Coordinates of C-alpha atoms and ligand atoms in Angstrom, one line a residue:
X1 CA -14.6 -20.4 0.3
X2 CA -14.0 -17.5 -2.1
X3 CA -11.7 -18.4 -5.0
X4 CA -12.5 -16.6 -8.2
X5 CA -11.8 -12.9 -7.8
X6 CA -14.0 -11.3 -10.4
X7 CA -17.0 -13.4 -9.4
X8 CA -16.4 -12.5 -5.7
X9 CA -16.3 -8.8 -6.6
X10 CA -19.6 -9.0 -8.4
X11 CA -21.4 -10.7 -5.4
X12 CA -22.4 -7.5 -3.7
X13 CA -24.1 -6.0 -6.7
X14 CA -25.8 -9.2 -7.9
X15 CA -29.3 -8.3 -8.9
X16 CA -28.7 -4.6 -8.4
X17 CA -26.4 -3.8 -11.3
X18 CA -28.0 -0.4 -11.7
X19 CA -26.9 0.7 -8.2
X20 CA -24.4 3.5 -7.7
X21 CA -20.9 2.2 -7.4
X22 CA -18.5 5.1 -7.8
X23 CA -18.7 8.9 -7.8
X24 CA -15.9 11.4 -8.5
X25 CA -15.7 14.8 -6.8
X26 CA -17.2 16.5 -9.9
X27 CA -20.4 14.5 -9.4
X28 CA -19.9 11.9 -12.2
X29 CA -21.6 8.7 -11.2
X30 CA -20.7 5.1 -12.2
X31 CA -23.3 2.5 -11.7
X32 CA -22.0 -1.1 -11.3
X33 CA -23.4 -1.8 -14.8
X34 CA -21.0 0.9 -16.1
X35 CA -18.0 -0.8 -14.4
X36 CA -19.1 -4.2 -15.8
X37 CA -19.4 -2.8 -19.4
X38 CA -16.2 -0.8 -19.2
X39 CA -14.2 -3.8 -17.7
X40 CA -15.5 -5.9 -20.5
X41 CA -14.3 -3.3 -23.0
X42 CA -10.8 -3.4 -21.4
X43 CA -10.8 -7.1 -21.3
X44 CA -11.6 -7.3 -25.0
X45 CA -9.0 -4.6 -25.7
X46 CA -6.3 -6.5 -23.8
X47 CA -7.1 -9.8 -25.6
X48 CA -7.0 -7.9 -28.8
X49 CA -3.4 -6.9 -28.0
X50 CA -2.6 -10.5 -27.6
X51 CA -2.9 -10.8 -23.8
X52 CA -3.0 -14.5 -22.8
X53 CA -3.9 -15.8 -19.3
X54 CA -1.0 -15.1 -17.0
X55 CA 0.4 -12.2 -18.9
X56 CA 1.1 -9.0 -16.9
X57 CA -0.4 -5.6 -17.5
X58 CA 1.7 -2.8 -15.9
X59 CA -0.2 0.3 -14.9
X60 CA 1.5 3.6 -13.8
X61 CA -1.2 6.3 -14.1
X62 CA -3.2 8.8 -12.0
X63 CA -6.1 7.5 -10.1
X64 CA -9.6 7.5 -11.8
X65 CA -12.5 5.1 -12.0
X66 CA -11.2 4.2 -15.5
X67 CA -8.2 2.6 -13.7
X68 CA -10.5 0.4 -11.7
X69 CA -12.2 -0.7 -14.9
X70 CA -8.8 -1.5 -16.4
X71 CA -7.8 -3.5 -13.3
X72 CA -11.1 -5.5 -13.5
X73 CA -10.7 -5.9 -17.3
X74 CA -7.3 -7.4 -16.8
X75 CA -8.6 -9.9 -14.2
X76 CA -11.5 -10.8 -16.5
X77 CA -9.1 -11.4 -19.4
X78 CA -7.1 -13.8 -17.2
X79 CA -4.3 -11.3 -16.9
X80 CA -2.1 -10.2 -13.9
X81 CA -2.5 -6.6 -12.8
X82 CA 0.8 -4.9 -11.9
X83 CA 0.1 -1.4 -10.4
X84 CA 3.1 1.0 -10.0
X85 CA 3.4 4.1 -7.8
X86 CA 3.2 7.2 -10.0
X87 CA 6.1 8.6 -8.0
X88 CA 8.6 6.1 -9.5
X89 CA 11.2 7.6 -11.8
X90 CA 11.9 6.1 -15.2
X91 CA 15.1 4.6 -13.8
X92 CA 13.0 2.7 -11.2
X93 CA 10.4 1.8 -13.8
X94 CA 13.1 0.1 -16.0
X95 CA 13.7 -2.5 -13.4
X96 CA 10.0 -3.4 -13.0
X97 CA 9.5 -3.6 -16.8
X98 CA 12.5 -5.8 -17.3
X99 CA 11.6 -8.1 -14.4
X100 CA 7.9 -8.5 -15.0
X101 CA 8.0 -8.5 -18.8
X102 CA 4.5 -7.1 -19.2
X103 CA 2.5 -7.6 -22.4
X104 CA 0.8 -4.3 -22.0
X105 CA 2.0 -1.1 -20.2
X106 CA -0.4 1.8 -19.5
X107 CA 1.3 5.1 -18.4
X108 CA 0.6 8.8 -18.3
X109 CA 0.3 10.3 -21.8
X110 CA 3.7 12.2 -21.7
X111 CA 5.6 9.0 -21.0
X112 CA 4.3 6.7 -23.8
X113 CA 7.2 7.3 -26.2
X114 CA 9.9 7.0 -23.6
X115 CA 8.4 3.9 -22.0
X116 CA 7.9 2.4 -25.5
X117 CA 11.7 2.6 -26.0
X118 CA 12.3 1.0 -22.7
X119 CA 9.8 -1.9 -23.2
X120 CA 10.1 -2.6 -26.9
X121 CA 8.1 -5.9 -26.7
X122 CA 5.1 -4.4 -24.9
X123 CA 2.1 -2.5 -26.2
X124 CA 2.4 0.9 -24.5
X125 CA -0.8 2.9 -24.1
X126 CA -1.8 6.1 -22.3
X127 CA -4.4 7.1 -19.6
X128 CA -4.6 10.5 -17.9
X129 CA -6.2 11.5 -14.6
X130 CA -9.5 12.1 -16.4
X131 CA -9.5 8.6 -17.7
X132 CA -8.7 9.7 -21.3
X133 CA -5.9 8.5 -23.6
X134 CA -5.1 5.8 -26.1
X135 CA -5.9 3.0 -23.6
X136 CA -9.4 4.4 -23.2
X137 CA -9.8 5.0 -26.9
X138 CA -8.8 1.4 -27.6
X139 CA -11.3 0.2 -25.0
X140 CA -14.0 2.3 -26.7
X141 CA -13.2 0.6 -30.0
X142 CA -13.3 -2.8 -28.4
X143 CA -16.6 -2.3 -26.4
X144 CA -18.9 -5.3 -26.3
X145 CA -19.8 -8.4 -24.3
X146 CA -17.0 -10.4 -22.7
X147 CA -17.1 -13.9 -21.2
X148 CA -14.7 -13.7 -18.2
X149 CA -11.8 -16.2 -18.6
X150 CA -12.0 -18.9 -16.0
X151 CA -9.1 -18.9 -13.6
X152 CA -8.2 -21.3 -10.7
X153 CA -7.8 -20.2 -7.1
X154 CA -4.0 -20.4 -7.3
X155 CA -3.7 -18.5 -10.5
X156 CA -2.1 -15.1 -10.3
X157 CA -4.4 -12.0 -10.2
X158 CA -1.7 -9.4 -9.3
X159 CA 1.9 -8.7 -8.8
X160 CA 2.9 -5.9 -6.4
X161 CA 6.5 -5.0 -6.0
X162 CA 7.9 -4.5 -2.5
X163 CA 11.5 -3.5 -1.8
X164 CA 13.8 -5.7 0.1
X165 CA 16.3 -5.2 2.8
X166 CA 18.9 -6.6 0.4
X167 CA 18.9 -6.6 -3.3
X168 CA 16.3 -5.3 -5.7
X169 CA 12.5 -5.1 -5.3
X170 CA 10.6 -8.3 -5.2
X171 CA 7.3 -8.9 -7.0
X172 CA 4.8 -10.4 -4.5
X173 CA 2.5 -12.8 -6.5
X174 CA -1.1 -12.6 -5.3
X175 CA -3.6 -15.2 -6.4
X176 CA -7.3 -15.1 -7.0
X177 CA -7.8 -16.9 -3.7
X178 CA -5.6 -14.4 -1.8
X179 CA -7.5 -11.4 -2.9
X180 CA -11.0 -12.9 -2.9
X181 CA -10.7 -14.4 0.6
X182 CA -9.4 -11.1 2.1
X183 CA -12.2 -9.1 0.6
X184 CA -14.9 -11.4 2.0
X185 CA -13.3 -11.6 5.4
X186 CA -13.0 -7.8 5.7
X187 CA -16.5 -7.2 4.5
X188 CA -17.9 -9.3 7.3
X189 CA -15.4 -8.3 10.0
X190 CA -16.0 -4.6 9.4
X191 CA -19.8 -5.1 8.7
X192 CA -19.6 -3.5 5.3
X193 CA -22.9 -3.5 3.4
X194 CA -24.6 -2.1 0.3
X195 CA -25.6 0.9 2.5
X196 CA -22.0 1.9 3.0
X197 CA -20.3 4.8 1.2
X198 CA -16.5 4.8 1.5
X199 CA -14.6 8.1 1.3
X200 CA -11.7 6.8 -0.9
X201 CA -8.7 9.1 -0.8
X202 CA -5.9 6.5 -1.0
X203 CA -3.8 5.8 -4.0
X204 CA -4.9 2.6 -5.9
X205 CA -1.4 1.3 -6.7
X206 CA -1.0 -0.4 -3.3
X207 CA -2.8 -3.1 -1.4
X208 CA -4.5 -0.6 1.0
X209 CA -6.3 1.5 -1.6
X210 CA -7.0 -1.1 -4.2
X211 CA -7.6 -4.4 -2.5
X212 CA -8.5 -3.5 1.1
X213 CA -10.7 -0.6 0.0
X214 CA -12.0 -1.2 -3.5
X215 CA -12.2 -5.0 -3.5
X216 CA -14.0 -5.1 -0.2
X217 CA -16.5 -2.4 -1.1
X218 CA -17.3 -4.1 -4.4
X219 CA -17.7 -7.5 -2.7
X220 CA -20.2 -5.8 -0.3
X221 CA -22.0 -3.9 -3.0
X222 CA -21.2 -0.5 -1.3
X223 CA -20.3 2.7 -3.1
X224 CA -17.2 4.9 -3.1
X225 CA -16.6 8.6 -3.3
X226 CA -13.4 8.4 -5.4
X227 CA -11.0 11.3 -4.7
X228 CA -8.0 11.5 -6.9
X229 CA -5.8 12.0 -3.8
X230 CA -6.0 13.0 -0.2
X231 CA -7.0 16.6 0.0
X232 CA -8.3 18.0 3.3
X233 CA -10.8 20.4 1.7
X234 CA -12.3 17.7 -0.5
X235 CA -12.3 15.2 2.5
X236 CA -14.3 17.7 4.6
X237 CA -16.6 18.6 1.7
X238 CA -17.5 15.0 1.0
X239 CA -17.4 13.5 4.5
X240 CA -21.1 14.3 5.2
X241 CA -22.0 11.9 2.4
X242 CA -19.8 9.0 3.6
X243 CA -20.3 6.3 6.2
X244 CA -16.8 4.9 6.1
X245 CA -13.2 6.0 5.7
X246 CA -9.9 4.1 5.3
X247 CA -6.6 5.8 5.7
X248 CA -3.0 5.9 6.7
X249 CA -2.2 7.6 10.1
X250 CA -1.1 10.8 8.2
X251 CA -4.8 11.2 7.1
X252 CA -5.9 11.2 10.7
X253 CA -3.2 13.5 12.1
X254 CA -4.0 16.0 9.3
X255 CA -7.7 15.8 10.0
X256 CA -7.0 16.3 13.7
X257 CA -4.9 19.4 13.0
X258 CA -8.0 20.9 11.2
X259 CA -10.7 22.7 13.2
X260 CA -13.3 21.3 10.8
X261 CA -13.0 17.9 12.5
X262 CA -15.7 18.1 15.1
X263 CA -18.1 15.6 16.7
X264 CA -21.0 17.0 14.6
X265 CA -19.0 16.7 11.4
X266 CA -18.6 12.9 11.8
X267 CA -21.6 12.0 14.0
X268 CA -23.1 10.2 11.0
X269 CA -20.0 8.1 10.2
X270 CA -20.0 4.4 11.0
X271 CA -16.3 3.6 10.9
X272 CA -12.8 5.0 10.5
X273 CA -10.1 2.4 9.7
X274 CA -6.3 3.0 9.9
X275 CA -3.3 1.0 8.7
X276 CA -0.1 0.7 6.7
X277 CA 1.9 2.3 9.5
X278 CA 1.6 2.5 13.3
X279 CA -1.2 4.8 14.5
X280 CA 0.2 6.5 17.7
X281 CA -1.9 5.7 20.7
X282 CA -2.1 9.5 21.3
X283 CA -3.6 10.0 17.9
X284 CA -6.2 7.3 18.6
X285 CA -7.1 9.0 21.9
X286 CA -7.1 12.5 20.5
X287 CA -9.4 11.4 17.7
X288 CA -11.7 9.7 20.1
X289 CA -11.9 12.7 22.4
X290 CA -12.6 15.1 19.6
X291 CA -15.1 13.0 17.7
X292 CA -16.3 10.1 19.8
X293 CA -15.0 7.7 17.2
X294 CA -12.5 5.0 18.1
X295 CA -10.4 4.5 15.0
X296 CA -10.2 0.8 14.1
X297 CA -6.5 -0.1 13.5
X298 CA -5.6 -3.2 11.5
X299 CA -2.3 -4.7 10.2
X300 CA -1.4 -5.9 6.8
X301 CA 1.4 -6.3 4.3
X302 CA 1.7 -6.4 0.5
X303 CA 2.5 -10.1 0.7
X304 CA -0.4 -11.0 2.8
X305 CA -3.2 -8.5 2.5
X306 CA -4.8 -7.9 5.9
X307 CA -3.8 -10.2 8.8
X308 CA -5.2 -8.7 12.0
X309 CA -7.8 -6.2 13.0
X310 CA -9.3 -4.6 16.0
X311 CA -12.9 -5.7 16.5
X312 CA -15.9 -3.9 15.1
X313 CA -17.7 -4.5 18.3
X314 CA -15.7 -4.7 21.5
X315 CA -12.7 -2.6 22.6
X316 CA -10.5 -1.1 19.9
X317 CA -7.3 -0.9 21.9
X318 CA -5.0 2.0 21.1
X319 CA -1.5 0.9 20.1
X320 CA -2.6 -2.6 19.1
X321 CA -3.7 -4.1 15.8
X322 CA -6.3 -6.4 17.3
X323 CA -6.9 -10.1 16.7
X324 CA -6.0 -12.4 13.8
X325 CA -8.7 -12.2 11.1
X326 CA -10.9 -15.3 10.7
X327 CA -9.0 -17.9 8.7
X328 CA -5.6 -16.3 9.4
X329 CA -3.2 -17.8 11.8
X330 CA -0.6 -15.6 13.5
X331 CA 2.2 -16.9 15.8
X332 CA 5.1 -15.2 17.5
X333 CA 8.4 -16.9 17.2
X334 CA 12.0 -16.6 18.3
X335 CA 13.6 -14.7 15.3
X336 CA 16.8 -16.9 15.5
X337 CA 15.3 -20.4 16.0
X338 CA 11.8 -20.0 14.7
X339 CA 10.5 -21.6 17.9
X340 CA 7.0 -20.4 19.0
X341 CA 7.1 -18.2 22.0
X342 CA 4.7 -18.0 24.9
X343 CA 2.0 -15.3 25.1
X344 CA 3.4 -12.0 26.2
X345 CA 6.9 -12.4 24.7
X346 CA 8.2 -10.3 21.9
X347 CA 9.2 -12.1 18.7
X348 CA 8.8 -12.4 15.0
X349 CA 5.3 -12.2 13.6
X350 CA 4.6 -15.2 11.3
X351 CA 1.4 -15.6 9.3
X352 CA -0.4 -18.4 7.5
X353 CA -3.8 -18.4 5.7
X354 CA -5.6 -18.1 2.4
X355 CA -4.4 -14.5 2.3
X356 CA -0.7 -15.3 2.2
X357 CA 0.9 -14.8 -1.2
X358 CA 2.2 -17.5 -3.5
X359 CA 5.8 -16.3 -3.5
X360 CA 8.1 -13.8 -5.1
X361 CA 8.1 -13.5 -8.9
X362 CA 11.0 -15.3 -10.5
X363 CA 12.7 -15.5 -7.1
X364 CA 12.3 -19.0 -5.6
X365 CA 15.3 -18.6 -3.3
X366 CA 13.9 -15.5 -1.6
X367 CA 10.5 -17.2 -1.4
X368 CA 12.0 -20.3 0.3
X369 CA 14.0 -18.1 2.7
X370 CA 10.8 -16.3 4.0
X371 CA 8.6 -19.3 4.5
X372 CA 8.8 -21.9 7.3
X373 CA 8.4 -25.5 6.2
X374 CA 4.9 -25.6 7.7
X375 CA 3.8 -22.8 5.5
X376 CA 4.1 -19.8 7.8
X377 CA 5.4 -16.6 6.2
X378 CA 8.0 -14.7 8.2
X379 CA 6.8 -11.0 8.1
X380 CA 9.9 -9.3 9.4
X381 CA 7.7 -7.4 11.9
X382 CA 8.2 -7.9 15.6
X383 CA 5.2 -8.2 17.9
X384 CA 3.6 -9.7 20.9
X385 CA 0.1 -10.9 22.0
X386 CA -1.3 -9.5 25.3
X387 CA -3.2 -11.7 27.7
X388 CA -6.5 -10.8 25.9
X389 CA -5.2 -11.8 22.5
X390 CA -4.6 -8.4 21.1
X391 CA -1.5 -8.2 18.9
X392 CA 0.9 -5.2 19.1
X393 CA 3.6 -4.4 16.6
X394 CA 6.6 -3.4 18.7
X395 CA 9.2 -2.9 16.0
X396 CA 10.6 -4.3 12.8
X397 CA 13.2 -6.9 12.3
X398 CA 13.7 -5.4 8.8
X399 CA 15.5 -2.1 8.3
X400 CA 12.5 -0.2 6.9
X401 CA 11.2 3.3 7.2
X402 CA 7.4 3.9 6.7
X403 CA 6.8 7.5 5.6
X404 CA 3.2 8.6 5.2
X405 CA 2.3 4.9 4.7
X406 CA 4.9 4.4 2.0
X407 CA 7.8 2.0 2.6
X408 CA 11.3 3.2 2.1
X409 CA 14.2 0.7 2.4
X410 CA 17.3 2.4 3.7
X411 CA 19.5 0.1 1.7
X412 CA 18.1 1.2 -1.6
X413 CA 18.7 4.9 -0.7
X414 CA 22.2 4.2 0.7
X415 CA 23.2 2.4 -2.5
X416 CA 22.0 5.4 -4.6
X417 CA 24.0 7.9 -2.3
X418 CA 27.1 5.7 -2.1
X419 CA 27.3 5.6 -5.9
X420 CA 27.6 9.4 -6.1
X421 CA 31.1 10.9 -6.7
X422 CA 32.6 12.3 -3.6
X423 CA 30.8 10.0 -1.2
X424 CA 32.6 7.4 0.9
X425 CA 29.5 5.9 2.5
X426 CA 26.1 6.7 4.0
X427 CA 23.5 5.5 6.5
X428 CA 19.8 6.2 6.0
X429 CA 17.5 6.3 9.0
X430 CA 13.9 7.1 9.9
X431 CA 13.2 9.8 12.5
X432 CA 9.9 10.9 14.0
X433 CA 8.0 13.3 11.8
X434 CA 4.7 15.1 12.8
X435 CA 3.1 14.6 9.4
X436 CA 4.6 11.5 7.8
X437 CA 5.1 9.6 11.1
X438 CA 8.7 8.8 10.1
X439 CA 10.9 10.8 7.7
X440 CA 13.9 9.7 5.8
X441 CA 17.2 11.2 6.8
X442 CA 20.7 10.5 5.3
X443 CA 23.9 10.7 7.2
X444 CA 26.8 10.9 4.7
X445 CA 30.6 10.6 4.9
X446 CA 32.1 12.7 2.1
X447 CA 35.6 12.0 0.6
X448 CA 38.2 14.3 2.2
X449 CA 38.2 17.5 0.2
X450 CA 35.1 16.7 -1.8
X451 CA 32.9 19.7 -2.5
X452 CA 29.6 17.9 -2.0
X453 CA 26.8 19.1 0.2
X454 CA 23.1 18.4 1.0
X455 CA 21.8 20.3 -2.1
X456 CA 24.1 18.5 -4.5
X457 CA 23.2 15.1 -3.0
X458 CA 19.5 15.7 -3.2
X459 CA 19.7 17.1 -6.8
X460 CA 21.7 14.0 -7.9
X461 CA 19.1 11.7 -6.4
X462 CA 16.2 13.4 -8.2
X463 CA 16.1 11.2 -11.3
X464 CA 17.1 8.0 -9.5
X465 CA 14.7 7.7 -6.6
X466 CA 11.0 8.5 -6.2
X467 CA 10.5 11.8 -4.3
X468 CA 9.0 10.0 -1.2
X469 CA 12.2 7.9 -0.8
X470 CA 14.5 10.9 -1.0
X471 CA 15.9 12.1 2.3
X472 CA 14.1 15.1 3.8
X473 CA 17.5 16.2 5.2
X474 CA 21.2 15.1 4.6
X475 CA 23.9 15.6 7.2
X476 CA 27.6 15.3 6.5
X477 CA 29.8 13.6 9.1
X478 CA 33.5 12.6 9.2
X479 CA 32.6 9.0 10.0
X480 CA 29.7 6.7 11.0
X481 CA 29.5 5.2 14.5
X482 CA 30.3 1.5 14.4
X483 CA 30.2 -1.3 17.0
X484 CA 33.1 -3.6 17.6
X485 CA 31.8 -5.9 14.8
X486 CA 32.1 -3.0 12.4
X487 CA 28.3 -2.6 12.0
X488 CA 26.9 0.9 11.7
X489 CA 25.1 1.8 14.9
X490 CA 21.9 3.3 13.4
X491 CA 20.3 3.5 16.8
X492 CA 22.9 6.2 17.8
X493 CA 22.1 8.1 14.6
X494 CA 18.4 7.9 15.3
X495 CA 19.0 9.2 18.8
X496 CA 21.1 12.1 17.6
X497 CA 18.5 13.3 15.1
X498 CA 15.4 12.2 17.0
X499 CA 14.1 15.7 17.6
X500 CA 14.9 17.0 14.1
X501 CA 11.3 17.5 13.0
X502 CA 9.4 17.3 16.2
X503 CA 11.1 20.1 18.3
X504 CA 9.0 23.3 18.5
X505 CA 10.1 25.6 15.7
X506 CA 11.9 23.0 13.7
Ligands
MCA601 C1 4.4 12.7 -0.7 N1 5.6 13.1 -0.3 C2 6.0 12.3 0.7 C3 5.0 11.3 0.9 N2 4.0 11.6 0.0 N3 7.2 12.3 1.4 C4 7.4 11.3 2.2 N4 6.5 10.4 2.5 C5 5.3 10.3 1.8 N5 4.3 9.4 2.0 C6 6.4 14.3 -0.7 C7 6.2 14.5 -2.2 O1 7.2 13.8 -2.9 C8 6.4 16.0 -2.2 O2 7.8 16.3 -2.1 C9 5.7 16.5 -1.0 O3 5.8 15.4 -0.1 C10 4.3 16.9 -1.2 O4 3.7 15.9 -2.0 P1 2.1 15.7 -2.1 O5 1.9 14.7 -3.2 O6 1.4 17.0 -2.2 O7 1.8 15.0 -0.8 P2 0.5 14.6 -0.3 O8 -0.5 14.5 -1.4 O9 0.1 15.4 0.9 O10 0.7 13.0 0.1 C11 0.9 12.6 1.4 C12 0.1 11.4 1.7 C13 0.3 10.3 0.6 C14 -1.4 11.8 1.6 C15 0.3 10.9 3.0 O11 1.7 10.0 0.6 C16 -0.5 9.1 0.7 O12 -1.6 9.0 0.2 N6 0.0 8.0 1.3 C17 -0.7 6.8 1.4 C18 0.2 5.7 0.9 C19 -0.5 4.3 0.9 O13 -1.6 4.1 0.4 N7 0.1 3.3 1.6 C20 -0.4 2.0 1.6 C21 0.6 1.0 1.2 P3 8.5 17.5 -2.9 O14 7.8 18.7 -2.4 O15 9.9 17.3 -2.5 O16 8.2 17.2 -4.4 S1 -0.1 -0.7 1.3 C22 0.5 -1.2 2.9 O17 1.3 -0.5 3.5 C23 0.0 -2.4 3.5 C24 -0.5 -3.5 2.7 C25 -1.1 -2.0 4.5 O18 -1.0 -2.4 5.7 O19 -2.0 -1.2 4.1
AMP602 P1 4.0 -3.0 2.7 O1 5.2 -3.7 2.4 O2 3.8 -1.7 2.0 O3 2.8 -3.9 2.5 O4 4.0 -2.6 4.2 C1 3.8 -3.5 5.2 C2 4.4 -3.1 6.5 O5 3.7 -2.0 7.0 C3 4.2 -4.2 7.5 O6 5.2 -5.2 7.4 C4 4.3 -3.4 8.8 O7 5.7 -3.2 9.1 C5 3.7 -2.1 8.4 N1 2.3 -1.9 8.9 C6 1.1 -2.1 8.3 N2 0.1 -1.9 9.1 C7 0.6 -1.5 10.3 C8 0.1 -1.1 11.5 N3 -1.2 -1.0 11.7 N4 0.9 -0.8 12.5 C9 2.3 -0.9 12.3 N5 2.9 -1.2 11.2 C10 2.0 -1.5 10.2

């Protein structure tokens, strides 16, 4: 069984260290040897700044191959990689820095001074989208051989923050075993080999782009065309050189809306994978009709990595996420009692396996609340198995909006709006959106006579919430609909604004 992350990620390139590993759109090539050398330099640099095994390295920078080397360097030094979405505001960053207490923080160059003030005990370094900055310079100065620090399977390799329905974000603690086992399982399940070239257009501060994509390709010894972000022109320019693509549903709806997506353009492709948000069955069908490719949909979470996947061979059923991955157990239970339900019934999806995280950072109560005594993790997603064993996700037990593959917790947005002067209360909902799948909308009750409107509310949220969390529209209402228990009836609000973005001309 796979246990040590760095060693697992080296397996695919063993004996072929000179092979191509990464290429950026400007044609710059990284061989695996380059990644080994550069990760050694970062590992030496981190140790030089006093990093001890178990210490956190927080990273909020633009995507580049250098970031991948930094991540691997952190793992090699025995550290814990803590990637952060570049959209997070300084106010959001404060919380992560205080909670995770990183030893080293790497940010975009313009932020070093400000972040230095906010994390006075950390070493704060810079890295820009070209892979330049004080972090890269310090790595240059530290270059040399490095003996990877041995770590155990249950030692932490990464912490990724995920918001909660209540309270603040929680850091999901992912171990070497969690990440290594998932990479090997996916490599085999999706038949990824050294001949594969992944068109990589996802961000690398989340599980999808970093672990599901990079870890798996490294473990397989395949290479990646490493785009800084999803850009349709770049995707169509580089697609002829790829064999494989992973994306969120928005990638596929945008490609479908483009006349360059033709059967010929993708005839050479081996596989398209989708996840992080529901892929509409109609998108699956339209893609298949246009290209002949059945997108392979899979299901995962920050806390668990990948849990289920449609098969590589055999039917990829639209609207389902396929079967539990090898080594992963999935059961459907009664959300109230936790009792397992018979096949066909809808209930809570629970997961157990080597992929399931160790717990929430500094939060044993929350960890205990989300695990059953027999080790199953309660995902908060509602699903059912059909008679052929395919799992469908039919809803969420948690109040969550997924916009363009990014999670937004309504509670967090409501708290930010409710704190504004002139606001009595608010309800934040997700409504269908043609590009993002779901879009965030706020329904706000102003104080009588308050001169507050949509523009003021959005402006006031700008330095508090990352842009993707901010409502796309704000509506003012005299009161929120409530049931007899006094609970806000969000379903009525969702119905009322269901066509907001999908009606012709809106
Ligand atoms: C950008 N904007 C968004 C989003 N992204 N608004 C809502 N939802 C979004 N996802 C806003 C920006 O703030 C900006 O607003 C405007 O849209 C245009 O921004 P831009 O950066 O140009 O957008 P884009 O480059 O077209 O980005 C859209 C995207 C991107 C390509 C869909 O969000 C993306 O790459 N998403 C993938 C996220 C992902 O990797 N998720 C995996 C999580 P303004 O104009 O107001 O400034 S891991 C996970 O979920 C689990 C483990 C799993 O199963 O994989
Ligand atoms: P995150 O917390 O960012 O890891 O998001 C994980 C959540 O994304 C899951 O709990 C699901 O609600 C959702 N998700 C991931 N993949 C899929 C999928 N293929 N279909 C529907 N929802 C998904």
